[in-house]
Coordinates of C-alpha atoms in Angstrom, one line a residue:
M1 CA 0.6 7.9 16.8
R2 CA 1.9 6.3 19.7
Y3 CA -1.3 8.4 22.1
T4 CA -0.2 6.5 25.3
N5 CA 3.2 7.9 25.1
H6 CA 3.1 11.6 22.6
D7 CA 5.5 13.2 25.3
Q8 CA 8.5 10.4 24.0
N9 CA 8.1 11.0 20.6
P10 CA 10.7 13.3 19.3
S11 CA 9.6 16.9 18.4
A12 CA 11.7 19.3 16.4
I13 CA 10.7 22.5 14.9
F14 CA 12.4 22.2 11.3
F15 CA 13.0 25.8 10.0
N16 CA 13.3 26.1 6.0
V17 CA 15.0 28.6 4.9
A18 CA 18.5 28.5 3.7
S19 CA 21.2 30.0 6.4
D20 CA 24.3 29.4 7.4
Y21 CA 25.6 29.0 10.4
E22 CA 26.1 31.4 12.3
T23 CA 22.5 33.2 11.5
A24 CA 20.5 29.2 12.1
K25 CA 22.0 29.3 15.4
E26 CA 20.8 32.2 16.4
T27 CA 17.2 31.6 14.9
C28 CA 16.7 28.7 17.5
A29 CA 18.6 31.0 20.4
S30 CA 15.6 33.0 19.5
H31 CA 13.2 30.6 20.2
S32 CA 14.6 29.7 23.7
E33 CA 16.1 26.4 22.0
T34 CA 19.6 25.5 20.3
L35 CA 20.7 23.2 17.2
L36 CA 19.8 19.6 17.1
S37 CA 22.1 17.3 17.5
C38 CA 23.6 15.4 14.4
H39 CA 23.2 12.0 16.7
Q40 CA 19.1 12.7 16.9
F41 CA 18.4 13.0 12.9
S42 CA 18.1 9.3 12.7
E43 CA 14.7 9.7 14.9
L44 CA 13.7 11.9 12.4
N45 CA 13.6 9.7 9.2
E46 CA 10.2 9.6 9.0
Q47 CA 9.7 13.2 8.8
F48 CA 12.8 13.4 6.7
S49 CA 11.0 11.9 3.9
Y50 CA 7.4 13.9 4.3
Q51 CA 9.2 16.9 4.2
K52 CA 11.1 15.3 0.9
Y53 CA 7.5 13.4 -0.3
L54 CA 6.2 17.4 -0.6
G55 CA 9.4 18.5 -1.9
N56 CA 10.3 21.1 0.5
L57 CA 13.7 18.3 1.5
G58 CA 15.6 17.2 -1.6
A59 CA 17.2 13.4 -1.8
N60 CA 20.5 14.5 -0.5
Q61 CA 19.7 18.0 1.2
L62 CA 22.7 18.7 3.6
L63 CA 21.3 20.9 7.1
W64 CA 22.8 22.0 10.2
S65 CA 23.4 20.6 13.7
S66 CA 24.9 21.1 16.0
C67 CA 27.2 19.2 15.4
S68 CA 29.8 21.0 14.0
S69 CA 29.8 25.2 13.0
T70 CA 32.0 24.5 9.5
K71 CA 30.2 21.1 8.5
P72 CA 26.2 20.9 7.3
T73 CA 25.0 16.8 8.5
S74 CA 23.2 14.7 6.0
Q75 CA 19.5 13.2 7.1
D76 CA 21.5 10.5 7.7
G77 CA 23.4 12.6 11.0
I78 CA 26.8 12.3 8.9
L79 CA 28.9 15.3 8.8
S80 CA 29.6 16.3 5.4
K81 CA 32.3 19.0 4.0
A82 CA 31.5 22.7 2.5
G83 CA 32.4 26.1 3.6
K84 CA 30.6 27.6 6.8
S85 CA 29.5 30.9 4.6
A86 CA 27.4 28.4 3.0
K87 CA 23.7 28.4 2.9
Y88 CA 21.4 25.2 4.2
P89 CA 17.5 25.1 5.8
F90 CA 18.6 24.0 9.6
L91 CA 16.4 22.1 12.8
C92 CA 16.0 23.4 16.3
T93 CA 15.3 21.6 19.1
N94 CA 11.4 21.9 20.8
S95 CA 11.5 22.0 24.2
A96 CA 8.1 22.9 24.6
P97 CA 6.0 20.7 26.9
L98 CA 3.3 17.9 26.1
V99 CA -0.7 19.8 26.9
K100 CA -1.4 16.2 28.7
D101 CA -4.9 17.2 30.3
V102 CA -7.8 19.5 29.9
Y103 CA -6.1 22.0 33.5
T104 CA -2.8 22.6 31.2
D105 CA -1.3 25.6 32.7
F106 CA 0.3 27.2 29.7
S107 CA 1.9 30.1 31.1
S108 CA 5.6 28.9 30.7
F109 CA 4.6 27.2 27.3
P110 CA 7.1 29.0 24.1
R111 CA 5.3 32.1 22.0
A112 CA 4.7 31.4 18.8
S113 CA 3.3 34.2 16.4
T114 CA 2.7 35.5 12.7
T115 CA 1.0 38.1 11.4
V116 CA -1.1 39.3 8.9
N117 CA -3.0 41.2 6.8
G118 CA -2.4 44.2 9.3
T119 CA -3.0 41.8 12.7
S120 CA -0.7 40.0 14.8
F121 CA -1.6 36.7 16.7
E122 CA 1.1 35.6 19.6
G123 CA -0.1 32.1 20.5
L124 CA 2.0 28.9 22.4
R125 CA 4.3 26.0 21.0
D126 CA 4.3 22.3 22.4
H127 CA 5.6 19.8 21.7
M128 CA 3.1 18.2 18.8
A129 CA 2.1 21.8 17.2
L130 CA 1.3 25.7 17.3
R131 CA -1.5 26.5 18.9
F132 CA -3.5 30.0 18.5
I133 CA -6.6 29.5 21.2
G134 CA -9.6 31.9 21.8
I135 CA -9.3 34.3 19.0
P136 CA -12.1 36.2 18.6
F137 CA -14.2 36.2 15.3
A138 CA -16.9 38.3 16.3
K139 CA -17.6 41.7 18.7
P140 CA -19.2 40.0 21.9
P141 CA -22.8 39.3 21.3
V142 CA -24.0 42.0 24.1
K143 CA -25.7 44.6 24.6
D144 CA -26.8 46.1 21.4
L145 CA -24.8 43.9 20.3
R146 CA -27.4 40.6 21.4
F147 CA -30.1 39.3 19.1
K148 CA -28.4 40.9 16.2
Y149 CA -25.7 39.1 13.0
A150 CA -22.6 39.3 14.6
E151 CA -20.3 41.7 13.6
N152 CA -16.5 41.1 12.6
W153 CA -13.7 41.6 14.9
E154 CA -10.8 43.9 14.2
G155 CA -8.2 44.4 16.4
T156 CA -4.1 44.6 15.5
N157 CA -3.2 42.5 18.7
V158 CA -4.5 39.2 19.5
Q159 CA -3.2 37.5 22.3
A160 CA -3.9 33.6 21.0
T161 CA -2.4 31.9 24.2
N162 CA -5.8 30.5 26.7
Y163 CA -8.5 28.6 26.1
S164 CA -12.2 31.8 25.8
N165 CA -15.3 31.4 28.6
G166 CA -17.6 28.6 26.6
C167 CA -21.3 30.3 26.2
L168 CA -23.4 30.6 29.1
Q169 CA -25.4 27.3 28.2
Y170 CA -26.9 24.6 31.3
G171 CA -25.7 20.9 31.0
W172 CA -21.7 19.1 30.4
F173 CA -20.1 23.1 30.8
E174 CA -21.7 24.9 32.9
G175 CA -18.5 25.4 35.0
D176 CA -16.5 22.7 35.8
G177 CA -18.4 20.3 37.0
Y178 CA -17.3 17.7 34.8
G179 CA -14.4 18.9 34.8
L180 CA -14.2 19.8 31.0
N181 CA -14.8 23.1 30.4
P182 CA -12.2 24.9 33.7
W183 CA -13.1 28.0 31.7
G184 CA -16.3 29.9 32.8
N185 CA -19.3 30.7 30.7
S186 CA -20.2 33.7 29.7
E187 CA -21.9 35.7 26.4
D188 CA -19.0 37.1 25.4
C189 CA -17.7 33.7 23.7
L190 CA -17.3 33.8 19.6
Y191 CA -13.8 32.6 19.2
L192 CA -12.2 30.3 17.5
N193 CA -9.0 27.8 17.5
V194 CA -6.2 27.1 15.2
Y195 CA -4.3 24.0 15.5
T196 CA -1.0 24.4 13.4
S197 CA 1.9 22.8 12.3
T198 CA 3.6 25.3 10.0
I199 CA 4.3 28.3 10.0
P200 CA 4.8 30.3 6.3
D201 CA 7.9 32.2 5.5
S202 CA 5.5 34.0 2.4
P203 CA 2.0 32.9 2.9
S204 CA 1.2 34.3 -0.8
D205 CA 1.5 31.2 -2.1
D206 CA -1.2 29.1 -2.1
S207 CA 0.6 26.1 -3.5
K208 CA 2.0 25.4 -0.6
L209 CA -0.2 26.1 1.8
K210 CA -1.6 23.6 4.1
P211 CA -5.9 21.5 3.8
V212 CA -8.0 23.4 6.4
M213 CA -10.3 21.5 8.9
F214 CA -13.2 23.9 10.2
W215 CA -14.6 22.0 12.8
F216 CA -17.6 22.5 14.0
Y217 CA -19.2 21.3 17.7
G218 CA -22.5 19.8 18.8
G219 CA -24.4 20.1 21.9
G220 CA -28.4 19.9 20.7
Q221 CA -27.4 23.6 19.7
T222 CA -27.6 24.5 23.6
T223 CA -24.6 23.3 25.2
G224 CA -20.8 22.9 24.2
T225 CA -17.7 24.8 23.8
A226 CA -14.8 25.1 21.0
S227 CA -12.5 24.9 24.5
D228 CA -13.5 21.0 24.9
S229 CA -10.4 19.2 24.7
T230 CA -12.4 16.0 22.6
F231 CA -11.3 18.5 20.3
D232 CA -8.3 19.2 20.8
G233 CA -9.6 21.4 17.3
A234 CA -15.4 31.8 11.9
S235 CA -16.1 31.3 7.3
I236 CA -15.3 34.4 6.7
W237 CA -12.1 34.6 9.5
V238 CA -10.8 32.0 7.9
Q239 CA -10.8 33.4 4.6
K240 CA -8.7 36.5 5.8
Y241 CA -6.0 35.2 7.9
I242 CA -5.8 31.9 7.5
R243 CA -2.9 32.0 5.2
G244 CA -0.5 33.5 8.3
F245 CA -0.8 29.7 9.8
G246 CA 0.0 28.1 7.2
G247 CA -3.4 27.2 5.9
N248 CA -5.0 26.7 2.4
P249 CA -8.1 30.0 2.1
T250 CA -8.9 27.9 -0.9
N251 CA -8.9 23.9 0.5
V252 CA -11.2 25.0 3.9
T253 CA -13.6 21.2 4.6
I254 CA -15.6 22.2 7.1
F255 CA -15.8 18.8 9.7
G256 CA -19.2 18.3 12.7
Q257 CA -20.9 16.2 14.5
S258 CA -24.4 16.1 15.9
A259 CA -26.1 19.0 16.0
G260 CA -22.4 20.4 14.7
G261 CA -23.1 18.1 11.3
G262 CA -26.6 19.9 11.6
S263 CA -24.4 23.0 11.8
C264 CA -22.4 21.7 8.4
I265 CA -25.8 21.2 6.4
D266 CA -26.8 24.2 7.0
L267 CA -24.4 25.7 6.0
V268 CA -24.3 23.9 2.5
T269 CA -27.0 25.2 1.6
S270 CA -27.2 28.7 2.6
P271 CA -26.0 30.9 -0.5
K272 CA -24.5 33.5 2.3
T273 CA -21.2 31.2 2.3
S274 CA -21.2 30.6 -1.4
G275 CA -17.1 30.0 -2.2
L276 CA -16.0 29.9 1.6
F277 CA -15.1 25.6 1.9
S278 CA -15.5 23.1 -0.9
G279 CA -15.6 20.2 1.1
A280 CA -17.5 19.0 4.3
I281 CA -18.1 16.0 6.4
Q282 CA -21.0 15.5 8.9
Q283 CA -21.2 13.3 11.6
S284 CA -24.1 11.4 12.4
A285 CA -25.7 15.2 11.2
G286 CA -29.1 14.0 11.8
R287 CA -32.3 15.5 10.2
G288 CA -31.3 19.1 10.3
H289 CA -32.5 21.6 12.9
D290 CA -34.8 24.2 11.0
T291 CA -38.3 25.6 11.8
V292 CA -39.9 28.2 10.1
P293 CA -40.6 32.2 11.3
D294 CA -44.4 31.7 11.9
T295 CA -43.5 28.2 14.3
A296 CA -40.5 29.5 15.8
A297 CA -42.5 32.9 16.8
A298 CA -45.4 31.2 18.4
L299 CA -43.4 28.8 20.2
I300 CA -41.2 31.9 22.4
L301 CA -43.4 34.3 21.8
P302 CA -45.0 33.8 25.4
Y303 CA -41.5 33.9 26.6
I304 CA -41.0 37.7 25.4
D305 CA -44.5 38.7 26.8
K306 CA -43.5 37.6 30.1
Y307 CA -40.5 39.2 30.5
C308 CA -41.9 42.4 27.8
Y309 CA -44.9 42.5 29.3
G310 CA -46.6 45.6 27.8
V311 CA -43.7 46.5 24.9
N312 CA -46.3 46.2 22.3
G313 CA -45.2 48.2 20.6
T314 CA -42.3 48.2 17.7
G315 CA -40.0 45.5 17.2
E316 CA -37.5 47.5 17.6
A317 CA -39.1 48.3 21.2
R318 CA -39.1 44.6 21.6
L319 CA -34.6 43.7 21.3
K320 CA -33.8 46.9 22.9
C321 CA -36.5 44.8 25.9
L322 CA -34.7 41.2 25.6
Q323 CA -31.1 43.6 25.1
D324 CA -31.7 45.2 28.3
L325 CA -32.8 42.2 30.5
P326 CA -30.2 40.2 32.0
A327 CA -28.4 37.3 30.4
E328 CA -28.8 35.2 33.0
T329 CA -33.0 35.3 32.8
L330 CA -32.6 34.2 29.5
L331 CA -30.3 31.4 29.3
N332 CA -33.4 30.4 32.8
I333 CA -35.8 30.2 29.9
T334 CA -33.4 28.1 27.8
Y335 CA -33.6 25.3 30.8
S336 CA -36.7 25.5 31.9
E337 CA -38.8 26.6 29.1
V338 CA -37.5 26.0 25.7
T339 CA -35.2 23.9 26.0
S340 CA -34.2 23.7 21.7
W341 CA -33.3 26.5 19.6
Q342 CA -33.3 25.8 15.5
S343 CA -32.0 27.4 12.6
I344 CA -34.6 29.9 10.9
V345 CA -35.8 29.6 7.0
D346 CA -35.7 33.3 7.1
G347 CA -35.0 33.6 3.4
I348 CA -31.6 35.4 3.7
Y349 CA -29.3 32.8 4.9
V350 CA -31.0 29.6 5.6
P351 CA -33.6 29.8 1.8
D352 CA -35.4 26.9 2.8
I353 CA -36.0 23.2 4.6
P354 CA -32.1 21.9 3.7
M355 CA -33.5 18.8 1.9
S356 CA -35.8 21.1 -0.1
Q357 CA -32.8 23.6 -1.3
V358 CA -30.9 19.6 -1.9
A359 CA -33.9 18.6 -4.4
K360 CA -33.2 21.6 -6.4
G361 CA -30.0 20.9 -7.6
K362 CA -26.3 21.9 -8.3
A363 CA -27.3 25.3 -8.4
Y364 CA -28.6 26.5 -5.6
I365 CA -26.7 24.8 -2.6
N366 CA -22.9 25.1 -2.1
P367 CA -21.1 22.1 -4.7
V368 CA -19.8 20.8 -2.5
K369 CA -16.6 17.1 -1.6
L370 CA -19.4 15.9 0.7
T371 CA -18.7 12.8 3.3
S372 CA -21.3 11.7 5.7
T373 CA -20.9 9.7 8.4
F374 CA -22.9 7.7 11.5
M375 CA -23.0 5.4 13.9
P376 CA -25.0 2.2 14.4
E377 CA -26.6 2.8 18.2
E378 CA -26.6 6.3 18.3
A379 CA -29.9 6.7 20.7
Q380 CA -28.3 4.9 23.2
S381 CA -26.9 7.6 23.9
L382 CA -29.1 9.9 23.3
L383 CA -32.0 9.2 24.7
E384 CA -29.6 9.3 27.9
T385 CA -31.9 7.2 30.3
L386 CA -35.5 7.6 28.8
L387 CA -36.0 4.5 27.7
S388 CA -34.8 1.0 30.9
P389 CA -32.5 -1.8 29.5
D390 CA -35.6 -3.6 31.2
M391 CA -37.9 -2.6 29.9
T392 CA -39.7 -6.1 28.2
N393 CA -42.4 -4.1 26.5
F394 CA -42.4 -2.9 22.8
T395 CA -45.4 -0.6 22.4
A396 CA -44.4 0.8 25.2
N397 CA -41.8 1.7 25.1
L398 CA -42.7 3.7 21.3
W399 CA -45.5 6.3 23.1
T400 CA -43.1 6.7 26.0
L401 CA -40.6 8.0 22.8
E402 CA -43.6 9.6 21.0
E403 CA -44.0 11.6 24.8
D404 CA -40.6 12.4 24.3
G405 CA -40.8 13.6 20.9
Q406 CA -39.0 11.5 19.8
I407 CA -41.4 10.0 16.9
S408 CA -44.9 11.0 16.2
A409 CA -48.6 8.8 17.2
D410 CA -48.5 7.9 13.5
Q411 CA -44.9 6.8 13.0
V412 CA -45.6 4.5 16.0
A413 CA -49.1 2.9 14.5
E414 CA -46.6 2.6 11.2
I415 CA -44.1 0.8 13.2
L416 CA -45.7 -1.6 14.7
E417 CA -48.3 -2.1 11.7
S418 CA -45.1 -3.2 9.8
N419 CA -43.9 -5.7 11.9
L420 CA -40.0 -5.2 10.8
W421 CA -39.0 -4.3 14.1
L422 CA -39.4 -8.5 15.9
I423 CA -37.8 -9.0 19.1
T424 CA -36.7 -12.9 19.0
N425 CA -34.4 -14.8 19.0
E426 CA -35.1 -17.2 16.1
T427 CA -34.6 -17.9 12.4
I428 CA -37.0 -15.9 10.5
P429 CA -37.6 -15.7 6.0
N430 CA -36.3 -12.4 4.7
N431 CA -39.1 -10.6 4.9
G432 CA -37.3 -7.1 5.0
S433 CA -37.7 -7.2 8.9
T434 CA -34.4 -7.0 11.1
T435 CA -34.4 -8.9 14.4
Y436 CA -33.2 -7.0 18.0
P437 CA -33.0 -9.9 21.6
N438 CA -34.7 -7.4 23.6
V439 CA -37.1 -4.9 23.6
Y440 CA -34.2 -2.0 23.9
N441 CA -32.1 -2.4 21.5
A442 CA -35.5 -2.3 18.7
S443 CA -36.0 0.7 20.5
I444 CA -32.5 2.0 20.3
N445 CA -33.0 1.1 16.4
V446 CA -36.0 3.0 15.8
A447 CA -34.8 6.0 17.9
T448 CA -31.6 5.8 15.9
D449 CA -33.7 5.7 12.6
A450 CA -36.4 8.3 12.9
Q451 CA -34.0 10.9 15.2
L452 CA -30.7 10.9 12.3
A453 CA -29.8 8.4 10.2
C454 CA -32.9 7.6 7.8
F455 CA -32.3 11.8 7.0
S456 CA -29.4 11.6 6.9
G457 CA -29.7 9.0 4.6
Q458 CA -32.2 10.7 2.6
Y459 CA -30.2 14.0 2.1
A460 CA -26.9 12.2 0.9
A461 CA -29.5 9.8 -1.7
L462 CA -31.3 12.7 -3.2
G463 CA -27.9 14.8 -3.7
T464 CA -26.2 11.5 -5.4
F465 CA -30.1 11.5 -7.1
V466 CA -29.9 15.5 -8.0
A467 CA -25.4 15.7 -8.5
A468 CA -26.3 18.0 -6.1
F469 CA -22.6 17.0 -4.7
D470 CA -19.8 15.5 -6.7
P471 CA -18.5 13.6 -5.3
V472 CA -20.0 11.4 -1.9
W473 CA -18.4 9.5 0.3
V474 CA -21.4 7.3 3.1
G475 CA -19.9 5.2 6.4
V476 CA -20.9 3.7 9.3
H477 CA -18.2 3.0 12.2
Q478 CA -18.1 -0.1 13.6
R479 CA -16.3 0.8 16.2
G480 CA -16.6 3.8 19.3
Y481 CA -15.7 4.8 22.7
G482 CA -18.0 6.1 24.0
L483 CA -17.3 9.7 25.8
S484 CA -17.0 9.4 29.2
Y485 CA -19.7 12.0 31.1
Y486 CA -22.1 11.1 27.6
D487 CA -22.8 7.0 28.3
Y488 CA -25.6 6.1 30.4
Y489 CA -26.0 2.0 32.0
D490 CA -22.3 1.9 30.9
L491 CA -22.8 0.5 28.0
C492 CA -21.3 2.5 25.5
T493 CA -18.2 0.7 25.3
F494 CA -16.0 -3.2 26.3
P495 CA -14.0 -3.0 28.7
V496 CA -9.8 -2.4 28.0
G497 CA -9.0 -6.3 26.6
E498 CA -12.1 -7.6 26.2
P499 CA -13.2 -6.6 22.4
E500 CA -15.6 -9.8 22.1
T501 CA -17.8 -7.6 24.5
P502 CA -20.9 -6.2 23.1
Y503 CA -21.5 -2.6 23.3
Y504 CA -23.3 0.1 21.8
R505 CA -21.2 1.9 19.0
C506 CA -23.3 5.2 21.0
H507 CA -23.8 8.6 19.1
S508 CA -20.9 10.5 20.1
S509 CA -18.1 7.6 20.2
D510 CA -16.1 8.0 16.9
L511 CA -15.3 11.6 19.1
Y512 CA -12.4 10.2 21.1
E513 CA -11.6 7.9 17.7
I514 CA -11.6 10.5 15.0
F515 CA -9.2 12.9 17.3
G516 CA -7.7 10.9 19.6
T517 CA -7.4 12.3 22.0
Y518 CA -8.3 9.3 24.4
Y519 CA -5.6 10.7 26.4
L520 CA -6.6 13.8 27.9
F521 CA -9.5 12.2 29.9
D522 CA -7.0 9.3 31.2
L523 CA -8.9 7.2 29.4
P524 CA -7.2 3.4 28.8
V525 CA -5.8 2.4 25.0
R526 CA -8.6 -0.9 25.6
V527 CA -6.7 -1.8 22.3
P528 CA -3.9 -2.1 20.5
E529 CA -6.8 -1.9 17.5
D530 CA -8.5 1.3 19.1
I531 CA -4.6 2.9 17.7
Y532 CA -4.7 1.6 14.7
Y533 CA -8.5 2.8 13.9
T534 CA -7.3 6.0 15.3
N535 CA -5.2 6.8 12.9
A536 CA -7.2 4.7 10.0
V537 CA -9.9 7.4 11.0
Q538 CA -7.7 10.3 11.2
D539 CA -5.9 9.4 8.6
M540 CA -9.7 8.9 5.3
W541 CA -10.1 12.2 7.4
T542 CA -7.4 14.8 6.3
S543 CA -7.3 12.3 2.7
F544 CA -10.7 13.8 2.3
A545 CA -9.6 17.1 3.0
R546 CA -7.1 16.7 0.8
T547 CA -8.6 15.6 -2.3
G548 CA -11.9 15.3 -1.2
N549 CA -11.6 11.0 -1.1
P550 CA -11.5 9.4 1.2
N551 CA -8.6 6.1 0.2
V552 CA -5.1 8.0 1.2
N553 CA -2.6 7.7 -1.9
K554 CA -0.4 4.9 -1.3
E555 CA 2.0 6.5 -1.5
Y556 CA 1.8 9.1 1.1
L557 CA 1.0 7.1 3.4
K558 CA 4.6 5.0 2.6
A559 CA 6.4 8.6 3.1
R560 CA 4.8 8.7 6.0
S561 CA 5.8 5.3 7.4
Y562 CA 1.6 5.0 8.7
N563 CA 1.8 1.3 8.8
T564 CA -0.6 0.8 9.6
T565 CA -3.0 2.6 7.2
I566 CA -1.1 1.2 4.6
K567 CA -3.2 -2.9 5.7
F568 CA -6.3 -1.5 6.5
F569 CA -6.1 -0.5 2.9
E570 CA -4.5 -3.5 1.7
N571 CA -7.6 -5.2 0.9
W572 CA -10.6 -2.5 0.7
E573 CA -11.0 0.8 -0.3
W574 CA -13.9 3.2 0.6
P575 CA -16.3 2.8 -1.9
Q576 CA -18.5 6.5 -3.9
F577 CA -21.6 6.3 -3.3
E578 CA -23.5 7.0 -6.7
M579 CA -27.0 6.7 -7.7
W580 CA -26.6 3.2 -9.2
D581 CA -24.2 1.7 -6.9
Q582 CA -25.0 2.9 -2.6
A583 CA -22.8 1.4 -1.2
A584 CA -21.7 2.6 1.8
A585 CA -18.2 1.5 4.2
S586 CA -18.6 -0.4 6.7
I587 CA -15.6 1.5 9.2
Q588 CA -13.6 -1.1 10.9
W589 CA -10.8 -2.7 12.1
L590 CA -8.6 -4.8 10.9
Q591 CA -10.8 -5.2 8.0
G592 CA -13.3 -2.4 6.0
G593 CA -16.2 -3.8 4.8
Y594 CA -19.3 -2.8 2.9
T595 CA -22.8 -1.9 3.5
T596 CA -25.9 0.4 2.6
L597 CA -27.6 3.2 3.7
P598 CA -29.0 1.9 7.2
S599 CA -32.1 0.5 7.9
L600 CA -32.7 0.8 4.5
R601 CA -36.7 -0.8 4.8
H602 CA -37.3 0.9 8.2
C603 CA -36.9 4.3 6.9
K604 CA -39.3 3.2 4.5
V605 CA -41.7 3.2 7.2
I606 CA -40.7 6.1 9.3
V607 CA -39.2 8.5 5.9
P608 CA -42.9 9.7 4.9
D609 CA -44.0 10.1 8.8
L610 CA -40.9 12.9 9.7
T611 CA -41.8 16.8 10.9
L612 CA -39.6 19.5 10.5

């Protein structure tokens, strides 16, 4: 992909329906387009190659073009001989504009539509894809539906041409102060977006449908929105409707990052999601966010009583009081008092703490194909400005982390006693210790291990040991690009043209690279390798969605002319993570490498004291 000039990439609409010339011409006109000129066919060689790989085009398949009403065109753009009444597939022009930034006005974009299970959806066509945005997947959770299980949305017509509100929240997506959320905030926020390249003529044949990747955004379960352009990215809704958008409901991969990765963990271990997906990619998923009802009640009841004082009767009465409160009152509690909301082990949707549920084996979870990935210095951005890079006292930093709830007092003692985090530039004997050039680096490593890496590594190892997942793939990104609004001290990226400059691979610095959305935020490509890395990562993620294996089929890469990813895999492959060989991929351009679970020795110190 050429991320700096998407609008210069050739684009056309392929109708794989045998039609006579007049019908082909009329079909293009109905979409406010014309038949594509035969002189433009040569620009689409890679696309023709891919369609042949899929079996949608024969090697010598002819197509209608605007060059002749009586002679179809070869894939090389050469006119052939055939009767005017003969029927062939055809290409139309695609004059739809490129979505260039967060503030794109979609009012002039051409429309696209599909109907499935009696419901019609009207969406948009842009330069690269079809997008159906702002689709309700549940009834608005307001008034009597607040604090209740979501109820299915029912309707027959959906205008999916504008992004929806983000949920009520504080932070980066509260309004548009950071240039991220021009769509506003509302309690009515249960919407999803579908991006697709294909609307099937007949959605009944699953073999012709495409794998589905179902994204869960992060944000600590308190911030974020499905409309975030970073992810220019209901499971029951997918099963019911996704065929109409060209997606295969029998091949769904859920994936998410940070709290979104934690949501994937909860879904994998929930009996309510059986059969809804077959794969999961957990990016920086951390230790999960589950707590038990009594603990949650003890935390929140003082604030409920503050606003519903005197409601000492039934649970129904207390619920009615909470439903009648202004939404802003509840939001203020979140901001000033209860700053995090955790999944509850309710015995219905969440039967047990995730690690305990996985330990029971595949009969007690959804035994999906699993990929788990990390960033090396997750905590640098997660901690925001809690620690200063100028600090020189490691012990003081540990107690600061303890006061903030990042680690426990017992962990502080064991970390100091272990002598595994050494601040020195000197070479030391290989006794399991790791050296760090400064206190800040060592402190970031402690918080990364405690909050994310150790739990996720243990989760993958345990799942492999009890054969809960098959297969398992583990990877560590060695390249990052910090989010523009989440780069404290400007340390999560390197300057343009200076890739050798040391920087932190921070939490969330894999997102621009996975979704390729640098350009929507006017961020520069620092070096060409940024593009090659993004290409490779996207190819591995989509390969996993197709096949359960991130090692991309070489014939597929050749068919698509994905030459940089072909080079990426020339002397490397992503190793499968197995009980007897816990190898992980070290992901970097040009050459990937191999590593083990993050900070294995460190985790032996930290994990025994992890608390939920």
